[in-house]
Amino acid sequence: DVKVTQSSRYLVKRTGEKVFLECVQDMDHENMFWYRQDPGLGLRLIYFSYDVKMKEKGDIPEGYSVSREKKERFSLILESASTNQTSMYLCASRNTVSTNEKLFFGSGTQLSVL
Amino acid sequence: AQTVTQSQPEMSVQEAETVTLSCTYDTSESDYYLFWYKQPPSRQMILVIRQEAYKQQNATENRFSVNFQKAAKSFSLKISDSQLGDAAMYFCACVQGGSEKLVFGKGTKLTVNP
């Protein structure tokens, strides 16, 4: 089975800190994604990557950046964390055989910015 | 732009009964794919069922089936013989063919009563 691992389940940071959220997948998937999940808003795409060093903005990229130096690892970076970035962050991956390939998700990181 | 609407923030069902979760979507494309994902309390999102828009036959996966009404842009999920383990958040999602941007609805929280 595909495994998508997010480094932290819970994280508490201070306003202004630089925050790294790490995600690793073990199935050689080309595509990796970062979503943000908020109650009443569903999942919103922050960034995705379709290859090493390649990235594309999603619907809400402001305040975030990403890094993909190796195929299996996709990092989400909050350059200067703010309280409105308190949220659940979900990483996902999938292969690119066809558009209807399912996403494999990590278990999420609940980030609190104080 | 695509939109996905889930009009029921919460639903409940008695164990062994049947429940239907609603989803409508809007897309200008003729080539697209629809999904239902489940997020239990463990937060691990998993695919429940998927449907290709070009297929007229409704998808089924064991106790889960969809009612795909293409003209009405409706994609409801029917859960038969509901089990306690079906309690979760359910998200409807849509992606256009050739795109990586999966758009999610806001979710429906399903409670299963013993």
Coordinates of C-alpha atoms in Angstrom, one line a residue:
Chain A
D1 CA 0.0 0.0 0.0
V2 CA 1.1 3.6 -0.7
K3 CA 2.1 5.4 2.3
V4 CA 2.1 9.2 2.6
T5 CA 3.8 10.3 5.8
Q6 CA 3.5 13.8 7.3
S7 CA 6.3 14.5 9.8
S8 CA 4.1 16.0 12.6
R9 CA 0.5 15.3 13.6
Y10 CA 0.3 18.4 15.8
L11 CA 2.4 21.5 15.7
V12 CA 2.3 24.7 17.8
K13 CA 4.3 27.7 16.5
R14 CA 4.5 31.4 17.3
T15 CA 3.5 34.3 15.1
G16 CA 6.4 35.2 12.8
E17 CA 8.2 31.9 13.0
K18 CA 9.3 30.1 9.9
V19 CA 7.5 26.7 9.7
F20 CA 8.3 23.7 7.7
L21 CA 5.8 20.9 7.1
E22 CA 7.3 17.8 5.6
C23 CA 5.7 15.1 3.5
V24 CA 7.2 11.9 2.2
Q25 CA 5.6 9.3 -0.1
D26 CA 7.0 5.9 -0.8
M27 CA 5.4 4.9 -4.2
D28 CA 7.4 7.0 -6.7
H29 CA 4.4 9.2 -7.5
E30 CA 5.1 12.1 -9.8
N31 CA 2.5 14.5 -8.4
M32 CA 2.3 15.8 -4.8
F33 CA -0.1 18.2 -3.3
W34 CA -0.6 20.4 -0.2
Y35 CA -4.1 21.1 0.9
R36 CA -5.5 23.2 3.7
Q37 CA -8.6 22.0 5.5
D38 CA -10.8 24.4 7.5
P39 CA -14.2 23.6 9.1
G40 CA -17.0 24.8 6.7
L41 CA -14.5 25.4 3.9
G42 CA -13.5 21.9 2.9
L43 CA -10.1 21.3 1.3
R44 CA -8.4 24.1 -0.6
L45 CA -5.3 23.5 -2.8
I46 CA -2.2 25.5 -1.7
Y47 CA 0.4 24.2 -4.1
F48 CA 1.2 21.1 -6.1
S49 CA 4.3 19.7 -7.8
Y50 CA 4.4 17.5 -10.9
D51 CA 8.1 16.8 -10.8
V52 CA 11.3 17.5 -8.9
K53 CA 11.8 21.2 -8.6
M54 CA 8.6 21.8 -10.5
K55 CA 5.7 23.5 -8.7
E56 CA 2.4 25.2 -9.5
K57 CA 0.2 27.5 -7.4
G58 CA -3.1 26.3 -6.3
D59 CA -6.1 28.4 -5.2
I60 CA -4.6 29.9 -2.0
P61 CA -0.8 30.1 -2.3
E62 CA -0.4 33.5 -0.5
G63 CA 1.8 33.2 2.5
Y64 CA 3.2 29.8 1.5
S65 CA 6.0 28.4 -0.5
V66 CA 7.0 24.8 -1.3
S67 CA 10.1 22.8 -2.0
R68 CA 10.6 19.6 -3.9
E69 CA 14.3 18.6 -4.1
K70 CA 13.6 14.9 -4.2
K71 CA 10.8 13.0 -5.8
E72 CA 9.5 11.5 -2.6
R73 CA 9.6 14.6 -0.5
F74 CA 7.4 17.7 -0.7
S75 CA 7.7 20.5 1.9
L76 CA 5.4 23.3 2.7
I77 CA 7.0 26.4 4.1
L78 CA 5.3 29.2 6.0
E79 CA 7.9 32.0 5.8
S80 CA 6.4 34.0 8.6
A81 CA 3.5 32.2 10.3
S82 CA 0.4 34.1 11.1
T83 CA -2.6 33.3 13.2
N84 CA -4.8 32.9 10.1
Q85 CA -2.7 30.0 9.0
T86 CA -3.9 28.0 12.0
S87 CA -5.4 25.0 10.2
M88 CA -5.2 21.3 9.2
Y89 CA -2.7 20.7 6.5
L90 CA -3.0 17.6 4.3
C91 CA -0.4 16.3 1.9
A92 CA -1.4 14.0 -0.9
S93 CA 0.3 12.2 -3.8
R94 CA -0.8 10.3 -6.9
N95 CA 0.7 8.9 -10.1
T96 CA -0.1 10.4 -13.5
V97 CA -1.4 7.4 -15.5
S98 CA -4.7 9.2 -15.9
T99 CA -6.7 12.0 -14.5
N100 CA -9.0 9.8 -12.5
E101 CA -6.2 8.3 -10.5
K102 CA -7.0 8.6 -6.8
L103 CA -5.1 10.7 -4.3
F104 CA -3.3 9.1 -1.4
F105 CA -3.4 11.3 1.7
G106 CA -1.3 11.7 4.7
S107 CA -2.9 11.9 8.2
G108 CA -2.6 15.6 8.3
T109 CA -0.8 18.1 10.5
Q110 CA -2.9 20.3 12.8
L111 CA -1.0 23.5 13.0
S112 CA -1.7 26.1 15.7
V113 CA -0.1 29.6 15.3
L114 CA -0.2 31.5 18.6
Chain B
A1 CA -13.9 27.7 -12.8
Q2 CA -15.2 24.5 -11.2
T3 CA -17.3 24.6 -8.1
V4 CA -18.6 21.7 -6.0
T5 CA -21.5 22.2 -3.6
Q6 CA -22.5 19.9 -0.7
S7 CA -25.7 21.4 0.7
Q8 CA -25.9 19.1 3.8
P9 CA -23.3 20.1 6.4
E10 CA -24.5 17.2 8.6
M11 CA -26.5 14.0 8.2
S12 CA -27.4 11.2 10.4
V13 CA -28.6 7.6 9.8
Q14 CA -29.6 4.6 11.9
E15 CA -27.3 1.6 11.7
A16 CA -28.4 -0.7 8.8
E17 CA -30.4 2.0 7.1
T18 CA -29.7 3.8 3.9
V19 CA -28.5 7.4 3.5
T20 CA -27.9 9.6 0.5
L21 CA -25.4 12.5 0.6
S22 CA -26.0 15.2 -2.0
C23 CA -23.4 16.9 -4.3
T24 CA -23.8 19.2 -7.2
Y25 CA -21.0 20.6 -9.3
D26 CA -20.4 23.1 -12.0
T27 CA -17.9 22.8 -14.8
S28 CA -17.7 24.0 -18.4
E29 CA -15.7 21.0 -19.5
S30 CA -17.1 17.8 -21.0
D31 CA -14.2 15.7 -19.8
Y32 CA -14.1 15.5 -16.1
Y33 CA -14.1 13.0 -13.2
L34 CA -16.0 12.9 -9.9
F35 CA -15.0 11.4 -6.6
W36 CA -16.3 10.8 -3.1
Y37 CA -13.7 10.8 -0.3
K38 CA -14.2 9.7 3.3
Q39 CA -12.3 11.2 6.2
P40 CA -12.9 9.3 9.5
P41 CA -11.8 10.7 12.9
S42 CA -8.3 9.3 12.2
R43 CA -8.1 12.1 9.6
Q44 CA -6.9 9.6 6.9
M45 CA -8.7 10.5 3.7
I46 CA -9.6 7.6 1.6
L47 CA -11.3 7.2 -1.8
V48 CA -14.8 5.8 -1.6
I49 CA -15.9 5.8 -5.2
R50 CA -15.2 7.6 -8.5
Q51 CA -17.1 8.2 -11.7
E52 CA -15.9 9.2 -15.2
A53 CA -18.3 11.7 -16.7
Y54 CA -18.3 9.9 -20.1
K55 CA -19.7 6.8 -18.4
Q56 CA -23.5 6.6 -18.2
Q57 CA -23.5 3.7 -15.8
N58 CA -23.5 4.7 -12.1
A59 CA -20.4 3.5 -10.2
T60 CA -20.8 1.1 -7.3
E61 CA -18.4 -0.2 -4.7
N62 CA -20.0 -2.8 -2.4
R63 CA -22.5 -0.8 -0.2
F64 CA -21.6 2.5 -1.8
S65 CA -23.2 3.7 -5.0
V66 CA -23.7 7.0 -6.8
N67 CA -26.6 8.6 -8.6
F68 CA -24.9 10.5 -11.4
Q69 CA -27.2 12.9 -13.2
K70 CA -25.0 14.5 -15.8
A71 CA -27.6 17.0 -17.1
A72 CA -28.4 18.2 -13.7
K73 CA -24.8 18.1 -12.6
S74 CA -25.6 16.1 -9.6
F75 CA -23.5 13.3 -8.0
S76 CA -25.1 11.9 -4.9
L77 CA -23.6 9.1 -2.8
K78 CA -25.8 6.4 -1.4
I79 CA -24.7 4.3 1.5
S80 CA -26.7 1.1 2.0
D81 CA -26.8 -1.0 5.2
S82 CA -25.0 1.8 7.1
Q83 CA -22.4 0.7 9.6
L84 CA -20.8 2.4 12.6
G85 CA -17.6 2.6 10.7
D86 CA -19.2 4.7 8.1
A87 CA -19.3 7.7 10.5
A88 CA -17.0 10.3 8.9
M89 CA -16.7 13.5 6.9
Y90 CA -17.5 12.9 3.3
F91 CA -16.1 15.1 0.6
C92 CA -17.3 15.3 -3.0
A93 CA -14.7 16.4 -5.5
C94 CA -14.3 17.1 -9.2
V95 CA -11.4 17.3 -11.6
Q96 CA -11.3 18.3 -15.2
G97 CA -9.6 16.0 -17.6
G98 CA -5.9 16.7 -18.0
S99 CA -5.9 18.9 -14.9
E100 CA -4.3 18.3 -11.6
K101 CA -6.5 20.6 -9.6
L102 CA -9.1 18.6 -7.8
V103 CA -11.8 20.8 -6.4
F104 CA -13.5 19.7 -3.2
G105 CA -16.9 20.5 -1.6
K106 CA -17.1 21.7 1.9
G107 CA -18.0 18.3 3.3
T108 CA -20.9 16.5 5.0
K109 CA -20.5 15.0 8.4
L110 CA -22.2 11.7 8.7
T111 CA -23.3 10.3 12.1
V112 CA -24.4 6.7 12.3
N113 CA -26.6 5.9 15.3
P114 CA -26.6 2.5 16.8

